[in-house]
Amino acid sequence: MVELADILERLHVVALPMRVRFRGITTREVALIEGPVGWGEFGAFVEYEPPEAAHWLASGISAAYRALPAVRRTHIPINATVPAVAAEDVPGVLARFPGARTAKVKVAEPGQTLADDVARVSAVRAAGLTVRVDANGGWTVDEAVAAARALTTDGPLEYLEQPCRTVAELAQLRRRVDVPVAADESIRKAEDPLHVVRSGAADIAVLKVAPLGGVQAMLDIAGHIDIPVVVSSALDTAVGIGAGLVAAGCLPTLEHACGLGTGSLFVEDVAAPMAAVDGCLPAEAVTPDLARLAALAAPADRRQWWVDRVRACFPLMS
């Protein structure tokens, strides 16, 4: 049994500066666990309360203390990730994802308009990439219908990721649009991650290792899903990305590029950037660089905040 005191002794807290604002943040704080078998990541976003964040802690502990499963494939295709930037900034973002053939484009950003989304998506299409969009539950059903129409005027969409907030809305939307619907938050934030699939509310399941409790926990959920799976990042450091790549490498089938190229959104990461080859990254765990950990260490007060958070989440792990 893993002891809380042992975890706290192995904790490294880092603050990673970001190239652009993403999810409203410009610095990503994460706690890393230097375990006996590997490195784990605890990076639940700071606004998440302990009951939800506990799943993320379980994921980090699992990676640090338990061996990862063997992979079925060694290289994972990744998508480019385009934040809610202006259309003219899209080429610069895409340049950080050499070889990527697919791009996930953030849409429905507070303070922006559908016209902004259309311009951003059109700029990605102009670069020759397949486009999927992620609304993070930001639309009503009617707004999602209108957005699907507007965003497919000059080309198709691979899918709409979490266009609406609730499972019922996703199911309703699927009956009104021809674009496939992917579920993210409706899986990772649900008490029953399989509810959205049983309800016929999604064509594709977007699964993230950290919020689902770890690689094996994610694979167990994927084993009960009869729709295609896309493994994605929760704005992870290189350590968390490595876990996601291993999880993607373990899936029986992998039909879509995975959202595991988000390391390029950081100015600095805890390990040297992995170079994509032909749009793919290797399916292997990552060991951080100790010099980088020291350089990126969070201030003492923020480290204590994460220590306190681990203490709060630890007894809530299922």
PDB file of C-alpha atoms in Angstrom:
ATOM      1  CA  MET A   1       0.000   0.000   0.000  1.00  0.00           C
ATOM      2  CA  VAL A   2       1.306   3.448  -0.952  1.00  0.00           C
ATOM      3  CA  GLU A   3       1.767   5.773   2.018  1.00  0.00           C
ATOM      4  CA  LEU A   4       0.915   9.475   1.898  1.00  0.00           C
ATOM      5  CA  ALA A   5       4.205  10.409   3.564  1.00  0.00           C
ATOM      6  CA  ASP A   6       6.157   8.581   0.867  1.00  0.00           C
ATOM      7  CA  ILE A   7       4.279  10.426  -1.897  1.00  0.00           C
ATOM      8  CA  LEU A   8       4.975  13.805  -0.299  1.00  0.00           C
ATOM      9  CA  GLU A   9       8.684  13.024  -0.021  1.00  0.00           C
ATOM     10  CA  ARG A  10       8.754  12.268  -3.749  1.00  0.00           C
ATOM     11  CA  LEU A  11       6.822  15.374  -4.856  1.00  0.00           C
ATOM     12  CA  HIS A  12       8.184  17.962  -7.311  1.00  0.00           C
ATOM     13  CA  VAL A  13       5.998  21.000  -8.053  1.00  0.00           C
ATOM     14  CA  VAL A  14       6.669  22.901 -11.269  1.00  0.00           C
ATOM     15  CA  ALA A  15       5.256  25.970 -12.997  1.00  0.00           C
ATOM     16  CA  LEU A  16       5.455  25.872 -16.794  1.00  0.00           C
ATOM     17  CA  PRO A  17       5.077  29.123 -18.775  1.00  0.00           C
ATOM     18  CA  MET A  18       2.821  28.840 -21.815  1.00  0.00           C
ATOM     19  CA  ARG A  19       3.269  30.320 -25.276  1.00  0.00           C
ATOM     20  CA  VAL A  20      -0.369  31.414 -25.499  1.00  0.00           C
ATOM     21  CA  ARG A  21      -3.288  31.587 -23.102  1.00  0.00           C
ATOM     22  CA  PHE A  22      -5.020  28.203 -22.977  1.00  0.00           C
ATOM     23  CA  ARG A  23      -8.056  27.410 -20.834  1.00  0.00           C
ATOM     24  CA  GLY A  24      -7.628  30.915 -19.466  1.00  0.00           C
ATOM     25  CA  ILE A  25      -4.156  30.274 -18.006  1.00  0.00           C
ATOM     26  CA  THR A  26      -0.653  31.406 -18.933  1.00  0.00           C
ATOM     27  CA  THR A  27       1.260  29.270 -16.411  1.00  0.00           C
ATOM     28  CA  ARG A  28       0.567  25.570 -15.868  1.00  0.00           C
ATOM     29  CA  GLU A  29       1.241  24.250 -12.374  1.00  0.00           C
ATOM     30  CA  VAL A  30       1.697  20.503 -11.904  1.00  0.00           C
ATOM     31  CA  ALA A  31       2.969  18.183  -9.179  1.00  0.00           C
ATOM     32  CA  LEU A  32       5.192  15.296 -10.305  1.00  0.00           C
ATOM     33  CA  ILE A  33       5.803  12.143  -8.282  1.00  0.00           C
ATOM     34  CA  GLU A  34       9.210  10.466  -8.538  1.00  0.00           C
ATOM     35  CA  GLY A  35       8.130   6.889  -7.888  1.00  0.00           C
ATOM     36  CA  PRO A  36       9.973   3.603  -7.531  1.00  0.00           C
ATOM     37  CA  VAL A  37       8.953   2.406 -11.015  1.00  0.00           C
ATOM     38  CA  GLY A  38       8.502   5.673 -12.908  1.00  0.00           C
ATOM     39  CA  TRP A  39       7.225   9.243 -12.808  1.00  0.00           C
ATOM     40  CA  GLY A  40       3.616  10.200 -12.245  1.00  0.00           C
ATOM     41  CA  GLU A  41       1.816  13.472 -12.787  1.00  0.00           C
ATOM     42  CA  PHE A  42      -0.844  15.134 -10.640  1.00  0.00           C
ATOM     43  CA  GLY A  43      -2.077  18.123 -12.605  1.00  0.00           C
ATOM     44  CA  ALA A  44      -5.757  18.616 -11.830  1.00  0.00           C
ATOM     45  CA  PHE A  45      -6.600  22.208 -12.733  1.00  0.00           C
ATOM     46  CA  VAL A  46      -6.482  24.465  -9.702  1.00  0.00           C
ATOM     47  CA  GLU A  47     -10.224  25.167  -9.692  1.00  0.00           C
ATOM     48  CA  TYR A  48     -11.101  21.459  -9.356  1.00  0.00           C
ATOM     49  CA  GLU A  49     -12.307  20.464  -5.911  1.00  0.00           C
ATOM     50  CA  PRO A  50     -10.755  17.452  -4.106  1.00  0.00           C
ATOM     51  CA  PRO A  51     -13.450  14.880  -5.065  1.00  0.00           C
ATOM     52  CA  GLU A  52     -12.717  15.448  -8.761  1.00  0.00           C
ATOM     53  CA  ALA A  53      -8.982  16.096  -8.375  1.00  0.00           C
ATOM     54  CA  ALA A  54      -8.591  12.794  -6.489  1.00  0.00           C
ATOM     55  CA  HIS A  55      -8.904  10.883  -9.779  1.00  0.00           C
ATOM     56  CA  TRP A  56      -5.941  12.853 -11.145  1.00  0.00           C
ATOM     57  CA  LEU A  57      -3.905  12.040  -8.044  1.00  0.00           C
ATOM     58  CA  ALA A  58      -4.752   8.352  -8.445  1.00  0.00           C
ATOM     59  CA  SER A  59      -3.428   8.527 -11.996  1.00  0.00           C
ATOM     60  CA  GLY A  60      -0.132  10.060 -10.880  1.00  0.00           C
ATOM     61  CA  ILE A  61       0.339   7.536  -8.088  1.00  0.00           C
ATOM     62  CA  SER A  62      -0.434   4.654 -10.428  1.00  0.00           C
ATOM     63  CA  ALA A  63       2.237   5.754 -12.924  1.00  0.00           C
ATOM     64  CA  ALA A  64       4.816   6.278 -10.173  1.00  0.00           C
ATOM     65  CA  TYR A  65       4.275   3.019  -8.304  1.00  0.00           C
ATOM     66  CA  ARG A  66       2.918   0.493 -10.821  1.00  0.00           C
ATOM     67  CA  ALA A  67       4.433  -0.743 -14.071  1.00  0.00           C
ATOM     68  CA  LEU A  68       2.730   0.436 -17.247  1.00  0.00           C
ATOM     69  CA  PRO A  69       1.192  -2.170 -19.573  1.00  0.00           C
ATOM     70  CA  ALA A  70       2.946  -3.273 -22.750  1.00  0.00           C
ATOM     71  CA  VAL A  71       2.045  -1.379 -25.918  1.00  0.00           C
ATOM     72  CA  ARG A  72       0.627  -2.832 -29.148  1.00  0.00           C
ATOM     73  CA  ARG A  73       2.006  -0.046 -31.376  1.00  0.00           C
ATOM     74  CA  THR A  74       5.140   2.030 -31.023  1.00  0.00           C
ATOM     75  CA  HIS A  75       4.152   5.330 -32.679  1.00  0.00           C
ATOM     76  CA  ILE A  76       1.032   7.418 -32.196  1.00  0.00           C
ATOM     77  CA  PRO A  77      -0.291   9.959 -34.728  1.00  0.00           C
ATOM     78  CA  ILE A  78      -1.009  13.289 -33.047  1.00  0.00           C
ATOM     79  CA  ASN A  79      -3.115  16.290 -33.954  1.00  0.00           C
ATOM     80  CA  ALA A  80      -2.047  19.910 -33.866  1.00  0.00           C
ATOM     81  CA  THR A  81      -3.831  21.941 -31.193  1.00  0.00           C
ATOM     82  CA  VAL A  82      -4.923  25.440 -32.164  1.00  0.00           C
ATOM     83  CA  PRO A  83      -6.010  27.651 -29.234  1.00  0.00           C
ATOM     84  CA  ALA A  84      -8.574  30.412 -29.725  1.00  0.00           C
ATOM     85  CA  VAL A  85      -6.089  32.645 -31.525  1.00  0.00           C
ATOM     86  CA  ALA A  86      -6.766  35.100 -34.324  1.00  0.00           C
ATOM     87  CA  ALA A  87      -6.870  33.593 -37.812  1.00  0.00           C
ATOM     88  CA  GLU A  88      -3.656  35.363 -38.802  1.00  0.00           C
ATOM     89  CA  ASP A  89      -1.822  33.617 -35.961  1.00  0.00           C
ATOM     90  CA  VAL A  90      -2.815  30.110 -37.080  1.00  0.00           C
ATOM     91  CA  PRO A  91       0.218  29.456 -39.347  1.00  0.00           C
ATOM     92  CA  GLY A  92       2.598  30.170 -36.465  1.00  0.00           C
ATOM     93  CA  VAL A  93       0.742  27.748 -34.210  1.00  0.00           C
ATOM     94  CA  LEU A  94       0.672  25.003 -36.847  1.00  0.00           C
ATOM     95  CA  ALA A  95       4.419  25.398 -37.404  1.00  0.00           C
ATOM     96  CA  ARG A  96       4.938  23.899 -33.945  1.00  0.00           C
ATOM     97  CA  PHE A  97       3.323  20.615 -35.083  1.00  0.00           C
ATOM     98  CA  PRO A  98       5.483  19.410 -37.996  1.00  0.00           C
ATOM     99  CA  GLY A  99       3.967  16.534 -39.926  1.00  0.00           C
ATOM    100  CA  ALA A 100       0.551  16.723 -38.269  1.00  0.00           C
ATOM    101  CA  ARG A 101      -2.287  16.015 -40.691  1.00  0.00           C
ATOM    102  CA  THR A 102      -5.119  16.863 -38.307  1.00  0.00           C
ATOM    103  CA  ALA A 103      -5.779  19.915 -36.122  1.00  0.00           C
ATOM    104  CA  LYS A 104      -8.069  20.339 -33.141  1.00  0.00           C
ATOM    105  CA  VAL A 105      -9.296  23.917 -33.128  1.00  0.00           C
ATOM    106  CA  LYS A 106     -10.672  25.563 -29.992  1.00  0.00           C
ATOM    107  CA  VAL A 107     -14.011  27.290 -30.574  1.00  0.00           C
ATOM    108  CA  ALA A 108     -16.805  28.857 -28.491  1.00  0.00           C
ATOM    109  CA  GLU A 109     -14.262  30.871 -26.503  1.00  0.00           C
ATOM    110  CA  PRO A 110     -15.935  33.359 -24.140  1.00  0.00           C
ATOM    111  CA  GLY A 111     -15.760  36.846 -25.606  1.00  0.00           C
ATOM    112  CA  GLN A 112     -15.373  35.618 -29.182  1.00  0.00           C
ATOM    113  CA  THR A 113     -17.910  35.151 -31.966  1.00  0.00           C
ATOM    114  CA  LEU A 114     -18.829  32.374 -34.356  1.00  0.00           C
ATOM    115  CA  ALA A 115     -17.257  34.489 -37.096  1.00  0.00           C
ATOM    116  CA  ASP A 116     -13.950  34.296 -35.191  1.00  0.00           C
ATOM    117  CA  ASP A 117     -14.296  30.498 -35.065  1.00  0.00           C
ATOM    118  CA  VAL A 118     -15.072  30.271 -38.775  1.00  0.00           C
ATOM    119  CA  ALA A 119     -12.044  32.395 -39.666  1.00  0.00           C
ATOM    120  CA  ARG A 120      -9.765  30.281 -37.444  1.00  0.00           C
ATOM    121  CA  VAL A 121     -11.054  26.994 -38.873  1.00  0.00           C
ATOM    122  CA  SER A 122     -10.776  28.294 -42.440  1.00  0.00           C
ATOM    123  CA  ALA A 123      -7.149  29.277 -41.795  1.00  0.00           C
ATOM    124  CA  VAL A 124      -6.396  25.721 -40.654  1.00  0.00           C
ATOM    125  CA  ARG A 125      -8.110  24.247 -43.714  1.00  0.00           C
ATOM    126  CA  ALA A 126      -6.086  26.577 -45.914  1.00  0.00           C
ATOM    127  CA  ALA A 127      -2.964  24.866 -44.520  1.00  0.00           C
ATOM    128  CA  GLY A 128      -4.298  21.524 -45.765  1.00  0.00           C
ATOM    129  CA  LEU A 129      -5.143  19.883 -42.416  1.00  0.00           C
ATOM    130  CA  THR A 130      -8.185  17.861 -41.446  1.00  0.00           C
ATOM    131  CA  VAL A 131     -10.160  19.848 -38.864  1.00  0.00           C
ATOM    132  CA  ARG A 132     -11.894  18.815 -35.654  1.00  0.00           C
ATOM    133  CA  VAL A 133     -13.237  21.477 -33.285  1.00  0.00           C
ATOM    134  CA  ASP A 134     -13.558  21.549 -29.500  1.00  0.00           C
ATOM    135  CA  ALA A 135     -16.231  23.722 -27.886  1.00  0.00           C
ATOM    136  CA  ASN A 136     -15.748  22.510 -24.276  1.00  0.00           C
ATOM    137  CA  GLY A 137     -19.535  22.435 -23.841  1.00  0.00           C
ATOM    138  CA  GLY A 138     -19.857  26.094 -24.798  1.00  0.00           C
ATOM    139  CA  TRP A 139     -22.899  25.887 -27.081  1.00  0.00           C
ATOM    140  CA  THR A 140     -26.592  25.260 -26.670  1.00  0.00           C
ATOM    141  CA  VAL A 141     -28.063  22.719 -29.089  1.00  0.00           C
ATOM    142  CA  ASP A 142     -29.339  25.456 -31.404  1.00  0.00           C
ATOM    143  CA  GLU A 143     -26.001  27.255 -31.294  1.00  0.00           C
ATOM    144  CA  ALA A 144     -24.173  23.993 -32.080  1.00  0.00           C
ATOM    145  CA  VAL A 145     -26.451  23.361 -35.062  1.00  0.00           C
ATOM    146  CA  ALA A 146     -25.735  26.844 -36.403  1.00  0.00           C
ATOM    147  CA  ALA A 147     -22.010  26.438 -35.730  1.00  0.00           C
ATOM    148  CA  ALA A 148     -21.872  23.073 -37.498  1.00  0.00           C
ATOM    149  CA  ARG A 149     -23.484  24.674 -40.534  1.00  0.00           C
ATOM    150  CA  ALA A 150     -21.162  27.691 -40.530  1.00  0.00           C
ATOM    151  CA  LEU A 151     -17.989  25.705 -39.856  1.00  0.00           C
ATOM    152  CA  THR A 152     -18.616  23.304 -42.761  1.00  0.00           C
ATOM    153  CA  THR A 153     -19.260  25.958 -45.395  1.00  0.00           C
ATOM    154  CA  ASP A 154     -15.803  25.608 -46.935  1.00  0.00           C
ATOM    155  CA  GLY A 155     -14.996  22.027 -45.911  1.00  0.00           C
ATOM    156  CA  PRO A 156     -15.895  19.093 -43.658  1.00  0.00           C
ATOM    157  CA  LEU A 157     -15.288  18.611 -39.945  1.00  0.00           C
ATOM    158  CA  GLU A 158     -13.900  15.355 -38.606  1.00  0.00           C
ATOM    159  CA  TYR A 159     -16.041  15.841 -35.504  1.00  0.00           C
ATOM    160  CA  LEU A 160     -17.459  18.303 -32.978  1.00  0.00           C
ATOM    161  CA  GLU A 161     -15.854  17.678 -29.584  1.00  0.00           C
ATOM    162  CA  GLN A 162     -18.117  18.305 -26.578  1.00  0.00           C
ATOM    163  CA  PRO A 163     -20.243  20.863 -28.438  1.00  0.00           C
ATOM    164  CA  CYS A 164     -22.849  20.974 -25.624  1.00  0.00           C
ATOM    165  CA  ARG A 165     -22.634  20.485 -21.893  1.00  0.00           C
ATOM    166  CA  THR A 166     -25.070  17.651 -21.115  1.00  0.00           C
ATOM    167  CA  VAL A 167     -25.503  14.125 -22.406  1.00  0.00           C
ATOM    168  CA  ALA A 168     -29.123  14.851 -23.293  1.00  0.00           C
ATOM    169  CA  GLU A 169     -28.031  17.828 -25.400  1.00  0.00           C
ATOM    170  CA  LEU A 170     -25.385  15.754 -27.185  1.00  0.00           C
ATOM    171  CA  ALA A 171     -27.973  13.095 -28.028  1.00  0.00           C
ATOM    172  CA  GLN A 172     -30.367  15.730 -29.334  1.00  0.00           C
ATOM    173  CA  LEU A 173     -27.640  17.378 -31.402  1.00  0.00           C
ATOM    174  CA  ARG A 174     -26.659  14.078 -33.030  1.00  0.00           C
ATOM    175  CA  ARG A 175     -30.182  13.844 -34.442  1.00  0.00           C
ATOM    176  CA  ARG A 176     -29.922  17.322 -35.980  1.00  0.00           C
ATOM    177  CA  VAL A 177     -26.457  17.428 -37.604  1.00  0.00           C
ATOM    178  CA  ASP A 178     -24.477  15.247 -39.982  1.00  0.00           C
ATOM    179  CA  VAL A 179     -21.136  15.998 -38.305  1.00  0.00           C
ATOM    180  CA  PRO A 180     -19.955  13.286 -35.865  1.00  0.00           C
ATOM    181  CA  VAL A 181     -20.138  14.225 -32.183  1.00  0.00           C
ATOM    182  CA  ALA A 182     -17.310  13.425 -29.756  1.00  0.00           C
ATOM    183  CA  ALA A 183     -17.685  13.403 -25.969  1.00  0.00           C
ATOM    184  CA  ASP A 184     -14.942  14.572 -23.593  1.00  0.00           C
ATOM    185  CA  GLU A 185     -16.210  16.240 -20.410  1.00  0.00           C
ATOM    186  CA  SER A 186     -19.338  14.071 -20.530  1.00  0.00           C
ATOM    187  CA  ILE A 187     -17.022  11.103 -19.980  1.00  0.00           C
ATOM    188  CA  ARG A 188     -14.216  12.372 -17.758  1.00  0.00           C
ATOM    189  CA  LYS A 189     -16.434  14.449 -15.449  1.00  0.00           C
ATOM    190  CA  ALA A 190     -19.249  11.907 -15.151  1.00  0.00           C
ATOM    191  CA  GLU A 191     -19.877   9.602 -12.203  1.00  0.00           C
ATOM    192  CA  ASP A 192     -20.515   6.921 -14.840  1.00  0.00           C
ATOM    193  CA  PRO A 193     -18.040   7.467 -17.717  1.00  0.00           C
ATOM    194  CA  LEU A 194     -19.989   5.040 -19.921  1.00  0.00           C
ATOM    195  CA  HIS A 195     -23.343   6.827 -19.598  1.00  0.00           C
ATOM    196  CA  VAL A 196     -22.770   8.993 -22.665  1.00  0.00           C
ATOM    197  CA  VAL A 197     -22.076   5.940 -24.816  1.00  0.00           C
ATOM    198  CA  ARG A 198     -25.037   3.951 -23.477  1.00  0.00           C
ATOM    199  CA  SER A 199     -27.243   6.966 -24.204  1.00  0.00           C
ATOM    200  CA  GLY A 200     -26.226   7.040 -27.867  1.00  0.00           C
ATOM    201  CA  ALA A 201     -24.965  10.580 -27.395  1.00  0.00           C
ATOM    202  CA  ALA A 202     -21.550  10.301 -29.087  1.00  0.00           C
ATOM    203  CA  ASP A 203     -19.889   8.894 -32.186  1.00  0.00           C
ATOM    204  CA  ILE A 204     -16.377   9.171 -30.713  1.00  0.00           C
ATOM    205  CA  ALA A 205     -15.050   8.990 -27.142  1.00  0.00           C
ATOM    206  CA  VAL A 206     -12.253  11.353 -26.136  1.00  0.00           C
ATOM    207  CA  LEU A 207     -10.429   9.758 -23.200  1.00  0.00           C
ATOM    208  CA  LYS A 208      -7.806  11.385 -20.967  1.00  0.00           C
ATOM    209  CA  VAL A 209      -5.583   9.345 -18.685  1.00  0.00           C
ATOM    210  CA  ALA A 210      -5.326  11.719 -15.720  1.00  0.00           C
ATOM    211  CA  PRO A 211      -8.991  12.505 -14.998  1.00  0.00           C
ATOM    212  CA  LEU A 212      -9.966   8.866 -15.497  1.00  0.00           C
ATOM    213  CA  GLY A 213      -7.547   7.619 -12.838  1.00  0.00           C
ATOM    214  CA  GLY A 214      -4.561   6.325 -14.817  1.00  0.00           C
ATOM    215  CA  VAL A 215      -3.535   4.322 -17.857  1.00  0.00           C
ATOM    216  CA  GLN A 216      -5.090   1.030 -16.786  1.00  0.00           C
ATOM    217  CA  ALA A 217      -8.286   2.718 -15.594  1.00  0.00           C
ATOM    218  CA  MET A 218      -8.606   4.466 -18.953  1.00  0.00           C
ATOM    219  CA  LEU A 219      -8.006   1.204 -20.819  1.00  0.00           C
ATOM    220  CA  ASP A 220     -10.655  -0.527 -18.708  1.00  0.00           C
ATOM    221  CA  ILE A 221     -13.175   2.142 -19.720  1.00  0.00           C
ATOM    222  CA  ALA A 222     -12.098   1.952 -23.367  1.00  0.00           C
ATOM    223  CA  GLY A 223     -12.692  -1.790 -23.265  1.00  0.00           C
ATOM    224  CA  HIS A 224     -16.390  -1.181 -22.627  1.00  0.00           C
ATOM    225  CA  ILE A 225     -16.813   1.403 -25.384  1.00  0.00           C
ATOM    226  CA  ASP A 226     -17.972   0.290 -28.833  1.00  0.00           C
ATOM    227  CA  ILE A 227     -17.166   3.571 -30.602  1.00  0.00           C
ATOM    228  CA  PRO A 228     -13.743   4.857 -31.718  1.00  0.00           C
ATOM    229  CA  VAL A 229     -11.483   6.280 -28.994  1.00  0.00           C
ATOM    230  CA  VAL A 230      -9.221   9.330 -29.201  1.00  0.00           C
ATOM    231  CA  VAL A 231      -6.665   9.665 -26.390  1.00  0.00           C
ATOM    232  CA  SER A 232      -6.082  13.288 -25.493  1.00  0.00           C
ATOM    233  CA  SER A 233      -4.039  15.451 -23.135  1.00  0.00           C
ATOM    234  CA  ALA A 234      -5.304  17.387 -20.143  1.00  0.00           C
ATOM    235  CA  LEU A 235      -2.637  20.049 -20.801  1.00  0.00           C
ATOM    236  CA  ASP A 236      -0.089  17.606 -19.404  1.00  0.00           C
ATOM    237  CA  THR A 237       3.649  18.016 -19.028  1.00  0.00           C
ATOM    238  CA  ALA A 238       5.911  15.625 -20.920  1.00  0.00           C
ATOM    239  CA  VAL A 239       5.397  13.084 -18.119  1.00  0.00           C
ATOM    240  CA  GLY A 240       1.629  13.053 -18.543  1.00  0.00           C
ATOM    241  CA  ILE A 241       1.946  13.056 -22.317  1.00  0.00           C
ATOM    242  CA  GLY A 242       4.104   9.947 -22.070  1.00  0.00           C
ATOM    243  CA  ALA A 243       1.378   8.190 -20.089  1.00  0.00           C
ATOM    244  CA  GLY A 244      -1.162   9.172 -22.716  1.00  0.00           C
ATOM    245  CA  LEU A 245       1.045   7.890 -25.524  1.00  0.00           C
ATOM    246  CA  VAL A 246       1.443   4.555 -23.722  1.00  0.00           C
ATOM    247  CA  ALA A 247      -2.335   4.351 -23.246  1.00  0.00           C
ATOM    248  CA  ALA A 248      -2.906   5.034 -26.946  1.00  0.00           C
ATOM    249  CA  GLY A 249      -0.298   2.419 -27.773  1.00  0.00           C
ATOM    250  CA  CYS A 250      -2.233  -0.163 -25.748  1.00  0.00           C
ATOM    251  CA  LEU A 251      -5.599   0.269 -27.465  1.00  0.00           C
ATOM    252  CA  PRO A 252      -6.692  -2.631 -29.706  1.00  0.00           C
ATOM    253  CA  THR A 253      -7.450  -0.179 -32.541  1.00  0.00           C
ATOM    254  CA  LEU A 254      -6.655   3.480 -33.116  1.00  0.00           C
ATOM    255  CA  GLU A 255      -8.589   5.130 -35.941  1.00  0.00           C
ATOM    256  CA  HIS A 256      -7.923   8.819 -35.255  1.00  0.00           C
ATOM    257  CA  ALA A 257      -4.967  11.049 -34.447  1.00  0.00           C
ATOM    258  CA  CYS A 258      -4.605  11.668 -30.722  1.00  0.00           C
ATOM    259  CA  GLY A 259      -4.527  14.985 -28.896  1.00  0.00           C
ATOM    260  CA  LEU A 260      -1.123  14.379 -27.362  1.00  0.00           C
ATOM    261  CA  GLY A 261       0.957  17.093 -28.997  1.00  0.00           C
ATOM    262  CA  THR A 262       0.141  19.838 -26.518  1.00  0.00           C
ATOM    263  CA  GLY A 263       3.690  19.981 -25.160  1.00  0.00           C
ATOM    264  CA  SER A 264       4.426  22.564 -27.835  1.00  0.00           C
ATOM    265  CA  LEU A 265       2.077  24.958 -26.028  1.00  0.00           C
ATOM    266  CA  PHE A 266       4.702  25.325 -23.262  1.00  0.00           C
ATOM    267  CA  VAL A 267       7.686  27.631 -23.483  1.00  0.00           C
ATOM    268  CA  GLU A 268       9.598  25.106 -21.351  1.00  0.00           C
ATOM    269  CA  ASP A 269       8.734  21.552 -20.306  1.00  0.00           C
ATOM    270  CA  VAL A 270      10.138  19.113 -17.745  1.00  0.00           C
ATOM    271  CA  ALA A 271      11.850  17.060 -20.462  1.00  0.00           C
ATOM    272  CA  ALA A 272      13.366  17.872 -23.820  1.00  0.00           C
ATOM    273  CA  PRO A 273      10.637  18.196 -26.471  1.00  0.00           C
ATOM    274  CA  MET A 274       9.820  14.955 -28.249  1.00  0.00           C
ATOM    275  CA  ALA A 275      10.295  15.388 -31.970  1.00  0.00           C
ATOM    276  CA  ALA A 276       7.355  14.212 -34.025  1.00  0.00           C
ATOM    277  CA  VAL A 277       8.342  11.982 -36.927  1.00  0.00           C
ATOM    278  CA  ASP A 278       5.858  12.015 -39.811  1.00  0.00           C
ATOM    279  CA  GLY A 279       3.285  13.436 -37.400  1.00  0.00           C
ATOM    280  CA  CYS A 280       3.804  10.690 -34.793  1.00  0.00           C
ATOM    281  CA  LEU A 281       5.264  10.471 -31.281  1.00  0.00           C
ATOM    282  CA  PRO A 282       6.737   7.341 -29.657  1.00  0.00           C
ATOM    283  CA  ALA A 283       4.492   5.372 -27.281  1.00  0.00           C
ATOM    284  CA  GLU A 284       6.797   5.417 -24.271  1.00  0.00           C
ATOM    285  CA  ALA A 285       6.990   6.850 -20.770  1.00  0.00           C
ATOM    286  CA  VAL A 286       9.020  10.005 -20.123  1.00  0.00           C
ATOM    287  CA  THR A 287      11.594  10.694 -17.405  1.00  0.00           C
ATOM    288  CA  PRO A 288      11.953  14.406 -16.625  1.00  0.00           C
ATOM    289  CA  ASP A 289      15.278  16.191 -16.665  1.00  0.00           C
ATOM    290  CA  LEU A 290      16.372  17.066 -13.124  1.00  0.00           C
ATOM    291  CA  ALA A 291      17.927  20.344 -14.212  1.00  0.00           C
ATOM    292  CA  ARG A 292      14.657  21.360 -15.839  1.00  0.00           C
ATOM    293  CA  LEU A 293      12.745  20.409 -12.694  1.00  0.00           C
ATOM    294  CA  ALA A 294      14.982  22.694 -10.665  1.00  0.00           C
ATOM    295  CA  ALA A 295      14.692  25.561 -13.129  1.00  0.00           C
ATOM    296  CA  LEU A 296      10.900  25.253 -13.336  1.00  0.00           C
ATOM    297  CA  ALA A 297      10.280  24.700  -9.620  1.00  0.00           C
ATOM    298  CA  ALA A 298       7.248  26.550  -8.303  1.00  0.00           C
ATOM    299  CA  PRO A 299       7.657  29.092  -5.486  1.00  0.00           C
ATOM    300  CA  ALA A 300       7.576  27.725  -1.938  1.00  0.00           C
ATOM    301  CA  ASP A 301       4.037  28.923  -1.239  1.00  0.00           C
ATOM    302  CA  ARG A 302       2.709  27.219  -4.368  1.00  0.00           C
ATOM    303  CA  ARG A 303       4.541  24.014  -3.517  1.00  0.00           C
ATOM    304  CA  GLN A 304       2.855  24.053  -0.114  1.00  0.00           C
ATOM    305  CA  TRP A 305      -0.508  24.585  -1.823  1.00  0.00           C
ATOM    306  CA  TRP A 306       0.033  21.402  -3.835  1.00  0.00           C
ATOM    307  CA  VAL A 307       1.216  19.479  -0.775  1.00  0.00           C
ATOM    308  CA  ASP A 308      -1.983  20.480   1.006  1.00  0.00           C
ATOM    309  CA  ARG A 309      -3.967  19.474  -2.055  1.00  0.00           C
ATOM    310  CA  VAL A 310      -2.391  16.025  -2.125  1.00  0.00           C
ATOM    311  CA  ARG A 311      -3.303  15.630   1.557  1.00  0.00           C
ATOM    312  CA  ALA A 312      -6.907  16.598   0.801  1.00  0.00           C
ATOM    313  CA  CYS A 313      -7.253  14.336  -2.238  1.00  0.00           C
ATOM    314  CA  PHE A 314      -5.431  11.240  -0.977  1.00  0.00           C
ATOM    315  CA  PRO A 315      -8.209   9.870   1.281  1.00  0.00           C
ATOM    316  CA  LEU A 316     -10.800  10.419  -1.473  1.00  0.00           C
ATOM    317  CA  MET A 317      -9.179   8.145  -4.058  1.00  0.00           C
ATOM    318  CA  SER A 318     -11.438   5.266  -5.034  1.00  0.00           C
TER     319      SER A 318
END
